[in-house]
C-alpha cells in the first residue's frame, strides 16, 4: 500500500487537483481570518430523520483506518472528525476527541495546518459543533436520539460511524441499534485470524501495554483472554450482525482484497454505501496507508504455526462462510 502523503497531497473535499503544490483548503469565516478563532459551538439540529447511514464494525486491524481515510476525503461523504466514536462500547469520549475540540476552538487555522500534514480533511464549524455535542454527551450507549443528532450535520451527504470495537457488541445491543436505524448499512472487513491477532498484539507492544520479547507461552495465554477472543473470530462476528441486518445492507469484505487490489475494494465499498467510486478521495490514492512506516514486530515461524493451530477451526470456517481469498487461509499454514 502507498505511503502517507504530505500536506501538498490533501485537497479540499469536492475540489479538483490544482497541481502537486496545492495546499489544503481552509474553511474559515471572515470573523476568524485574522485570529483563527471560532465562535462557540452551536446546538445540533433536532432532526428526527438524522442518524448514520452506515456502521463499519471491524474487524479491528482489518483496514478500517484505510476506509475512514478514503471516505473522509471523498466528496460524497461527510465523516465525523474523529474516526472512532465508540458510543455503544464505552461510557465517555476519547481523549483524542476532546483534544481536537480544544485545538480547533483555540485556532482553527493552526489545527487545519496540522490536519493537512496528517492527510486529513480541514475542519470547519460543523466539526466544532459535532465535537462539542459528542464530548458533552452524558447518556452514553442509551440515548439513541442524541446519538442520531450527531449526524444531522451531514447536510445531505453520506455519513457513518467507523468503530471496529462494535464487533464486540452483544446481540441485544445490535438489535437495539438496528431497530433505531433500520435503513443503516453495515460494513465488516474480515482478516485472516492469525494475521489479525498478531497485528493486534503488536499494537499493544508499540503502546507499551504488552512487553516486547514475550515468551511463546505468554502469547498463547493472551489468545484466550477476552480482549483477544471477542475480536478474533470473524465468522461469529459476522453471524451476530447478520442476524439483525438484511443481506442487502450487510457488506462483507476481505482484508486480502485491500492488499491485492485496493482500488477494486474501494470501488466496491463506496458503491455499496451509495457514493460515486469514480470521484477521488482528495489526492490520496486508493492504496494510501498511513500506518505503513509503523514499527512491525516479527512473528517467528514457530509461534506463527502455534497461533495457526489455535485458530485452525476458525480458519477453515472462514473459507466456508466467506469464500474468496478466505478459502486459502487455512492452507497458508498447512492446515
GROMACS .gro file of C-alpha atoms in nm:
model
  335
    1UNK     CA    1   0.000   0.000   0.000
    2UNK     CA    2   0.110   0.356  -0.066
    3UNK     CA    3   0.292   0.564   0.196
    4UNK     CA    4   0.136   0.859   0.376
    5UNK     CA    5   0.117   1.171   0.165
    6UNK     CA    6   0.239   1.515   0.259
    7UNK     CA    7   0.041   1.833   0.313
    8UNK     CA    8   0.051   1.911  -0.057
    9UNK     CA    9  -0.137   1.595  -0.140
   10UNK     CA   10  -0.455   1.681   0.053
   11UNK     CA   11  -0.722   1.861  -0.147
   12UNK     CA   12  -1.037   2.042  -0.038
   13UNK     CA   13  -1.327   1.800  -0.029
   14UNK     CA   14  -1.506   1.801  -0.360
   15UNK     CA   15  -1.234   2.013  -0.516
   16UNK     CA   16  -1.017   1.949  -0.818
   17UNK     CA   17  -0.647   1.895  -0.843
   18UNK     CA   18  -0.451   2.210  -0.900
   19UNK     CA   19  -0.107   2.053  -0.915
   20UNK     CA   20   0.119   1.894  -0.663
   21UNK     CA   21   0.175   2.208  -0.459
   22UNK     CA   22  -0.191   2.295  -0.400
   23UNK     CA   23  -0.246   2.348  -0.025
   24UNK     CA   24  -0.540   2.209   0.167
   25UNK     CA   25  -0.841   2.439   0.178
   26UNK     CA   26  -0.907   2.643   0.489
   27UNK     CA   27  -1.267   2.675   0.596
   28UNK     CA   28  -1.281   2.996   0.798
   29UNK     CA   29  -1.529   3.279   0.827
   30UNK     CA   30  -1.419   3.642   0.779
   31UNK     CA   31  -1.452   3.693   1.153
   32UNK     CA   32  -1.181   3.436   1.216
   33UNK     CA   33  -0.948   3.512   0.927
   34UNK     CA   34  -0.706   3.706   1.148
   35UNK     CA   35  -0.726   3.517   1.476
   36UNK     CA   36  -0.814   3.168   1.359
   37UNK     CA   37  -1.069   3.150   1.641
   38UNK     CA   38  -1.423   3.021   1.602
   39UNK     CA   39  -1.742   3.120   1.775
   40UNK     CA   40  -1.893   2.899   2.045
   41UNK     CA   41  -2.036   2.564   1.933
   42UNK     CA   42  -2.400   2.569   1.826
   43UNK     CA   43  -2.674   2.325   1.931
   44UNK     CA   44  -2.726   2.043   1.685
   45UNK     CA   45  -3.040   2.045   1.467
   46UNK     CA   46  -3.323   1.839   1.613
   47UNK     CA   47  -3.376   1.628   1.302
   48UNK     CA   48  -3.581   1.311   1.369
   49UNK     CA   49  -3.455   1.164   1.041
   50UNK     CA   50  -3.089   1.209   1.136
   51UNK     CA   51  -2.859   0.922   1.208
   52UNK     CA   52  -2.572   0.732   1.049
   53UNK     CA   53  -2.616   0.590   0.701
   54UNK     CA   54  -2.381   0.307   0.785
   55UNK     CA   55  -2.171   0.141   1.052
   56UNK     CA   56  -1.831  -0.016   0.995
   57UNK     CA   57  -1.798  -0.273   1.273
   58UNK     CA   58  -1.450  -0.410   1.210
   59UNK     CA   59  -1.251  -0.601   1.202
   60UNK     CA   60  -1.007  -0.437   1.436
   61UNK     CA   61  -0.674  -0.436   1.245
   62UNK     CA   62  -0.875  -0.512   0.933
   63UNK     CA   63  -0.836  -0.193   0.731
   64UNK     CA   64  -1.089   0.034   0.899
   65UNK     CA   65  -0.839   0.321   0.913
   66UNK     CA   66  -0.790   0.284   0.538
   67UNK     CA   67  -1.166   0.302   0.488
   68UNK     CA   68  -1.201   0.614   0.702
   69UNK     CA   69  -0.923   0.785   0.507
   70UNK     CA   70  -1.088   0.705   0.175
   71UNK     CA   71  -1.430   0.831   0.289
   72UNK     CA   72  -1.329   1.140   0.489
   73UNK     CA   73  -1.183   1.298   0.174
   74UNK     CA   74  -1.450   1.170  -0.069
   75UNK     CA   75  -1.687   1.450  -0.180
   76UNK     CA   76  -1.997   1.231  -0.142
   77UNK     CA   77  -1.933   1.174   0.229
   78UNK     CA   78  -1.924   1.376   0.549
   79UNK     CA   79  -1.739   1.174   0.810
   80UNK     CA   80  -1.708   1.267   1.178
   81UNK     CA   81  -1.380   1.448   1.253
   82UNK     CA   82  -1.265   1.155   1.469
   83UNK     CA   83  -1.251   0.809   1.320
   84UNK     CA   84  -1.399   0.602   1.604
   85UNK     CA   85  -1.696   0.718   1.812
   86UNK     CA   86  -1.724   0.417   2.048
   87UNK     CA   87  -2.071   0.533   2.153
   88UNK     CA   88  -2.200   0.179   2.205
   89UNK     CA   89  -1.896   0.020   2.369
   90UNK     CA   90  -1.762   0.291   2.603
   91UNK     CA   91  -1.902   0.540   2.853
   92UNK     CA   92  -1.706   0.853   2.770
   93UNK     CA   93  -1.543   1.026   2.472
   94UNK     CA   94  -1.182   0.964   2.378
   95UNK     CA   95  -0.903   1.197   2.483
   96UNK     CA   96  -0.829   1.246   2.113
   97UNK     CA   97  -1.174   1.399   2.055
   98UNK     CA   98  -1.154   1.637   2.350
   99UNK     CA   99  -0.803   1.743   2.248
  100UNK     CA  100  -0.913   1.801   1.889
  101UNK     CA  101  -1.204   2.018   2.004
  102UNK     CA  102  -0.975   2.223   2.227
  103UNK     CA  103  -0.724   2.280   1.947
  104UNK     CA  104  -0.995   2.371   1.696
  105UNK     CA  105  -1.156   2.621   1.932
  106UNK     CA  106  -0.819   2.778   2.011
  107UNK     CA  107  -0.712   2.815   1.648
  108UNK     CA  108  -0.884   2.653   1.355
  109UNK     CA  109  -0.616   2.780   1.121
  110UNK     CA  110  -0.336   2.614   1.315
  111UNK     CA  111  -0.543   2.298   1.359
  112UNK     CA  112  -0.603   2.274   0.986
  113UNK     CA  113  -0.234   2.308   0.914
  114UNK     CA  114  -0.188   2.004   1.136
  115UNK     CA  115  -0.477   1.825   0.965
  116UNK     CA  116  -0.314   1.881   0.626
  117UNK     CA  117   0.017   1.738   0.742
  118UNK     CA  118  -0.171   1.428   0.858
  119UNK     CA  119  -0.357   1.392   0.526
  120UNK     CA  120  -0.687   1.468   0.700
  121UNK     CA  121  -0.961   1.695   0.571
  122UNK     CA  122  -0.980   2.052   0.703
  123UNK     CA  123  -1.221   2.115   0.988
  124UNK     CA  124  -1.497   2.375   0.989
  125UNK     CA  125  -1.772   2.497   1.220
  126UNK     CA  126  -1.971   2.178   1.169
  127UNK     CA  127  -1.685   1.977   1.313
  128UNK     CA  128  -1.663   2.201   1.618
  129UNK     CA  129  -2.038   2.167   1.671
  130UNK     CA  130  -2.009   1.790   1.632
  131UNK     CA  131  -1.717   1.756   1.873
  132UNK     CA  132  -1.882   1.980   2.133
  133UNK     CA  133  -2.201   1.775   2.124
  134UNK     CA  134  -2.016   1.444   2.115
  135UNK     CA  135  -1.779   1.519   2.403
  136UNK     CA  136  -2.064   1.670   2.604
  137UNK     CA  137  -2.292   1.367   2.586
  138UNK     CA  138  -2.391   1.227   2.924
  139UNK     CA  139  -2.608   0.924   2.843
  140UNK     CA  140  -2.368   0.703   2.654
  141UNK     CA  141  -2.498   0.379   2.500
  142UNK     CA  142  -2.861   0.457   2.582
  143UNK     CA  143  -2.972   0.788   2.426
  144UNK     CA  144  -3.000   0.689   2.061
  145UNK     CA  145  -3.180   1.011   1.970
  146UNK     CA  146  -2.888   1.220   2.096
  147UNK     CA  147  -2.650   0.992   1.906
  148UNK     CA  148  -2.862   1.030   1.591
  149UNK     CA  149  -2.848   1.410   1.617
  150UNK     CA  150  -2.470   1.398   1.577
  151UNK     CA  151  -2.529   1.309   1.213
  152UNK     CA  152  -2.775   1.592   1.148
  153UNK     CA  153  -2.470   1.788   1.034
  154UNK     CA  154  -2.408   1.572   0.727
  155UNK     CA  155  -2.621   1.808   0.516
  156UNK     CA  156  -2.737   1.555   0.258
  157UNK     CA  157  -2.405   1.372   0.234
  158UNK     CA  158  -2.340   1.011   0.334
  159UNK     CA  159  -2.209   0.965   0.686
  160UNK     CA  160  -2.135   0.681   0.921
  161UNK     CA  161  -1.967   0.551   1.234
  162UNK     CA  162  -1.646   0.351   1.184
  163UNK     CA  163  -1.577   0.184   1.518
  164UNK     CA  164  -1.421  -0.162   1.488
  165UNK     CA  165  -1.492  -0.240   1.852
  166UNK     CA  166  -1.859  -0.267   1.758
  167UNK     CA  167  -1.754  -0.616   1.654
  168UNK     CA  168  -1.769  -0.699   2.026
  169UNK     CA  169  -2.130  -0.586   2.080
  170UNK     CA  170  -2.391  -0.829   2.204
  171UNK     CA  171  -2.694  -0.947   2.009
  172UNK     CA  172  -2.913  -0.737   2.237
  173UNK     CA  173  -2.721  -0.416   2.166
  174UNK     CA  174  -2.704  -0.482   1.792
  175UNK     CA  175  -3.079  -0.543   1.783
  176UNK     CA  176  -3.143  -0.212   1.962
  177UNK     CA  177  -2.916  -0.024   1.720
  178UNK     CA  178  -3.077  -0.171   1.412
  179UNK     CA  179  -3.430  -0.112   1.542
  180UNK     CA  180  -3.346   0.256   1.576
  181UNK     CA  181  -3.156   0.276   1.245
  182UNK     CA  182  -3.322   0.011   1.026
  183UNK     CA  183  -3.201   0.164   0.698
  184UNK     CA  184  -2.835   0.177   0.803
  185UNK     CA  185  -2.589  -0.041   0.616
  186UNK     CA  186  -2.318  -0.240   0.789
  187UNK     CA  187  -1.963  -0.299   0.664
  188UNK     CA  188  -1.733  -0.569   0.800
  189UNK     CA  189  -1.381  -0.630   0.669
  190UNK     CA  190  -1.267  -0.976   0.776
  191UNK     CA  191  -0.899  -1.064   0.813
  192UNK     CA  192  -0.706  -1.389   0.847
  193UNK     CA  193  -0.729  -1.451   1.226
  194UNK     CA  194  -0.357  -1.528   1.258
  195UNK     CA  195  -0.251  -1.207   1.085
  196UNK     CA  196  -0.514  -1.004   1.266
  197UNK     CA  197  -0.428  -1.121   1.615
  198UNK     CA  198  -0.056  -1.063   1.564
  199UNK     CA  199  -0.125  -0.712   1.435
  200UNK     CA  200  -0.348  -0.661   1.740
  201UNK     CA  201  -0.079  -0.774   1.984
  202UNK     CA  202   0.185  -0.571   1.800
  203UNK     CA  203  -0.029  -0.260   1.851
  204UNK     CA  204  -0.024  -0.321   2.227
  205UNK     CA  205   0.351  -0.381   2.220
  206UNK     CA  206   0.405  -0.045   2.047
  207UNK     CA  207   0.182   0.123   2.307
  208UNK     CA  208   0.376  -0.037   2.590
  209UNK     CA  209   0.077  -0.229   2.729
  210UNK     CA  210   0.240  -0.561   2.639
  211UNK     CA  211   0.606  -0.646   2.683
  212UNK     CA  212   0.846  -0.690   2.396
  213UNK     CA  213   1.002  -1.032   2.355
  214UNK     CA  214   0.715  -1.215   2.525
  215UNK     CA  215   0.763  -1.588   2.562
  216UNK     CA  216   0.555  -1.804   2.331
  217UNK     CA  217   0.356  -1.936   2.627
  218UNK     CA  218   0.260  -1.582   2.725
  219UNK     CA  219   0.137  -1.512   2.372
  220UNK     CA  220  -0.068  -1.832   2.374
  221UNK     CA  221  -0.220  -1.732   2.708
  222UNK     CA  222  -0.322  -1.397   2.561
  223UNK     CA  223  -0.513  -1.573   2.284
  224UNK     CA  224  -0.759  -1.690   2.548
  225UNK     CA  225  -0.818  -1.352   2.706
  226UNK     CA  226  -1.144  -1.173   2.642
  227UNK     CA  227  -0.999  -0.867   2.468
  228UNK     CA  228  -0.848  -1.100   2.207
  229UNK     CA  229  -1.119  -1.366   2.185
  230UNK     CA  230  -1.410  -1.131   2.117
  231UNK     CA  231  -1.225  -0.975   1.820
  232UNK     CA  232  -1.061  -1.285   1.670
  233UNK     CA  233  -1.344  -1.499   1.533
  234UNK     CA  234  -1.478  -1.316   1.227
  235UNK     CA  235  -1.738  -1.580   1.140
  236UNK     CA  236  -1.901  -1.530   1.481
  237UNK     CA  237  -1.890  -1.151   1.448
  238UNK     CA  238  -2.043  -1.157   1.101
  239UNK     CA  239  -2.311  -1.405   1.207
  240UNK     CA  240  -2.408  -1.193   1.507
  241UNK     CA  241  -2.456  -0.878   1.297
  242UNK     CA  242  -2.623  -1.065   1.012
  243UNK     CA  243  -2.895  -1.185   1.247
  244UNK     CA  244  -3.014  -0.823   1.265
  245UNK     CA  245  -2.918  -0.677   0.926
  246UNK     CA  246  -3.084  -0.770   0.594
  247UNK     CA  247  -2.849  -0.931   0.343
  248UNK     CA  248  -2.872  -0.638   0.102
  249UNK     CA  249  -2.750  -0.400   0.374
  250UNK     CA  250  -2.462  -0.612   0.503
  251UNK     CA  251  -2.134  -0.567   0.317
  252UNK     CA  252  -1.871  -0.836   0.384
  253UNK     CA  253  -1.521  -0.769   0.251
  254UNK     CA  254  -1.178  -0.927   0.296
  255UNK     CA  255  -0.855  -0.761   0.403
  256UNK     CA  256  -0.678  -0.967   0.135
  257UNK     CA  257  -0.863  -0.765  -0.128
  258UNK     CA  258  -0.722  -0.445   0.020
  259UNK     CA  259  -0.364  -0.566  -0.011
  260UNK     CA  260  -0.417  -0.723  -0.354
  261UNK     CA  261  -0.635  -0.458  -0.522
  262UNK     CA  262  -0.708  -0.153  -0.309
  263UNK     CA  263  -0.872   0.032  -0.598
  264UNK     CA  264  -1.112  -0.255  -0.658
  265UNK     CA  265  -1.205  -0.280  -0.291
  266UNK     CA  266  -1.254   0.095  -0.267
  267UNK     CA  267  -1.486   0.085  -0.566
  268UNK     CA  268  -1.696  -0.194  -0.418
  269UNK     CA  269  -1.730  -0.037  -0.073
  270UNK     CA  270  -1.801   0.317  -0.196
  271UNK     CA  271  -2.063   0.182  -0.437
  272UNK     CA  272  -2.225  -0.027  -0.162
  273UNK     CA  273  -2.251   0.282   0.060
  274UNK     CA  274  -2.413   0.488  -0.215
  275UNK     CA  275  -2.118   0.701  -0.323
  276UNK     CA  276  -1.961   0.752  -0.664
  277UNK     CA  277  -1.641   0.542  -0.684
  278UNK     CA  278  -1.527   0.747  -0.981
  279UNK     CA  279  -1.473   1.054  -0.763
  280UNK     CA  280  -1.131   1.084  -0.600
  281UNK     CA  281  -1.070   1.088  -0.226
  282UNK     CA  282  -0.883   1.415  -0.240
  283UNK     CA  283  -0.536   1.343  -0.368
  284UNK     CA  284  -0.472   1.025  -0.172
  285UNK     CA  285  -0.455   0.707  -0.382
  286UNK     CA  286  -0.671   0.403  -0.317
  287UNK     CA  287  -0.370   0.223  -0.169
  288UNK     CA  288  -0.291   0.502   0.079
  289UNK     CA  289  -0.168   0.352   0.407
  290UNK     CA  290  -0.082   0.595   0.685
  291UNK     CA  291   0.042   0.306   0.902
  292UNK     CA  292   0.295   0.172   0.654
  293UNK     CA  293   0.601   0.306   0.832
  294UNK     CA  294   0.498   0.199   1.181
  295UNK     CA  295   0.724  -0.047   1.354
  296UNK     CA  296   0.649  -0.413   1.282
  297UNK     CA  297   0.725  -0.687   1.534
  298UNK     CA  298   0.850  -1.006   1.372
  299UNK     CA  299   0.644  -1.322   1.414
  300UNK     CA  300   0.866  -1.629   1.432
  301UNK     CA  301   0.770  -1.932   1.219
  302UNK     CA  302   0.730  -2.148   1.528
  303UNK     CA  303   0.494  -1.905   1.701
  304UNK     CA  304   0.308  -1.845   1.375
  305UNK     CA  305   0.240  -2.218   1.349
  306UNK     CA  306   0.118  -2.239   1.709
  307UNK     CA  307  -0.120  -1.948   1.660
  308UNK     CA  308  -0.246  -2.104   1.337
  309UNK     CA  309  -0.318  -2.433   1.510
  310UNK     CA  310  -0.505  -2.240   1.780
  311UNK     CA  311  -0.729  -2.086   1.512
  312UNK     CA  312  -0.745  -2.393   1.285
  313UNK     CA  313  -1.120  -2.442   1.317
  314UNK     CA  314  -1.192  -2.073   1.260
  315UNK     CA  315  -0.957  -2.056   0.960
  316UNK     CA  316  -1.147  -2.339   0.793
  317UNK     CA  317  -1.481  -2.184   0.887
  318UNK     CA  318  -1.379  -1.854   0.729
  319UNK     CA  319  -1.315  -2.029   0.399
  320UNK     CA  320  -1.656  -2.193   0.409
  321UNK     CA  321  -1.851  -1.884   0.518
  322UNK     CA  322  -1.669  -1.600   0.341
  323UNK     CA  323  -1.534  -1.770   0.030
  324UNK     CA  324  -1.295  -1.580  -0.196
  325UNK     CA  325  -0.944  -1.538  -0.063
  326UNK     CA  326  -1.055  -1.673   0.275
  327UNK     CA  327  -1.074  -2.018   0.119
  328UNK     CA  328  -0.695  -2.020   0.120
  329UNK     CA  329  -0.638  -1.900   0.475
  330UNK     CA  330  -0.608  -2.247   0.633
  331UNK     CA  331  -0.376  -2.365   0.355
  332UNK     CA  332  -0.133  -2.083   0.433
  333UNK     CA  333  -0.046  -2.270   0.748
  334UNK     CA  334  -0.062  -2.622   0.611
  335UNK     CA  335  -0.399  -2.689   0.771
   0.00000   0.00000   0.00000
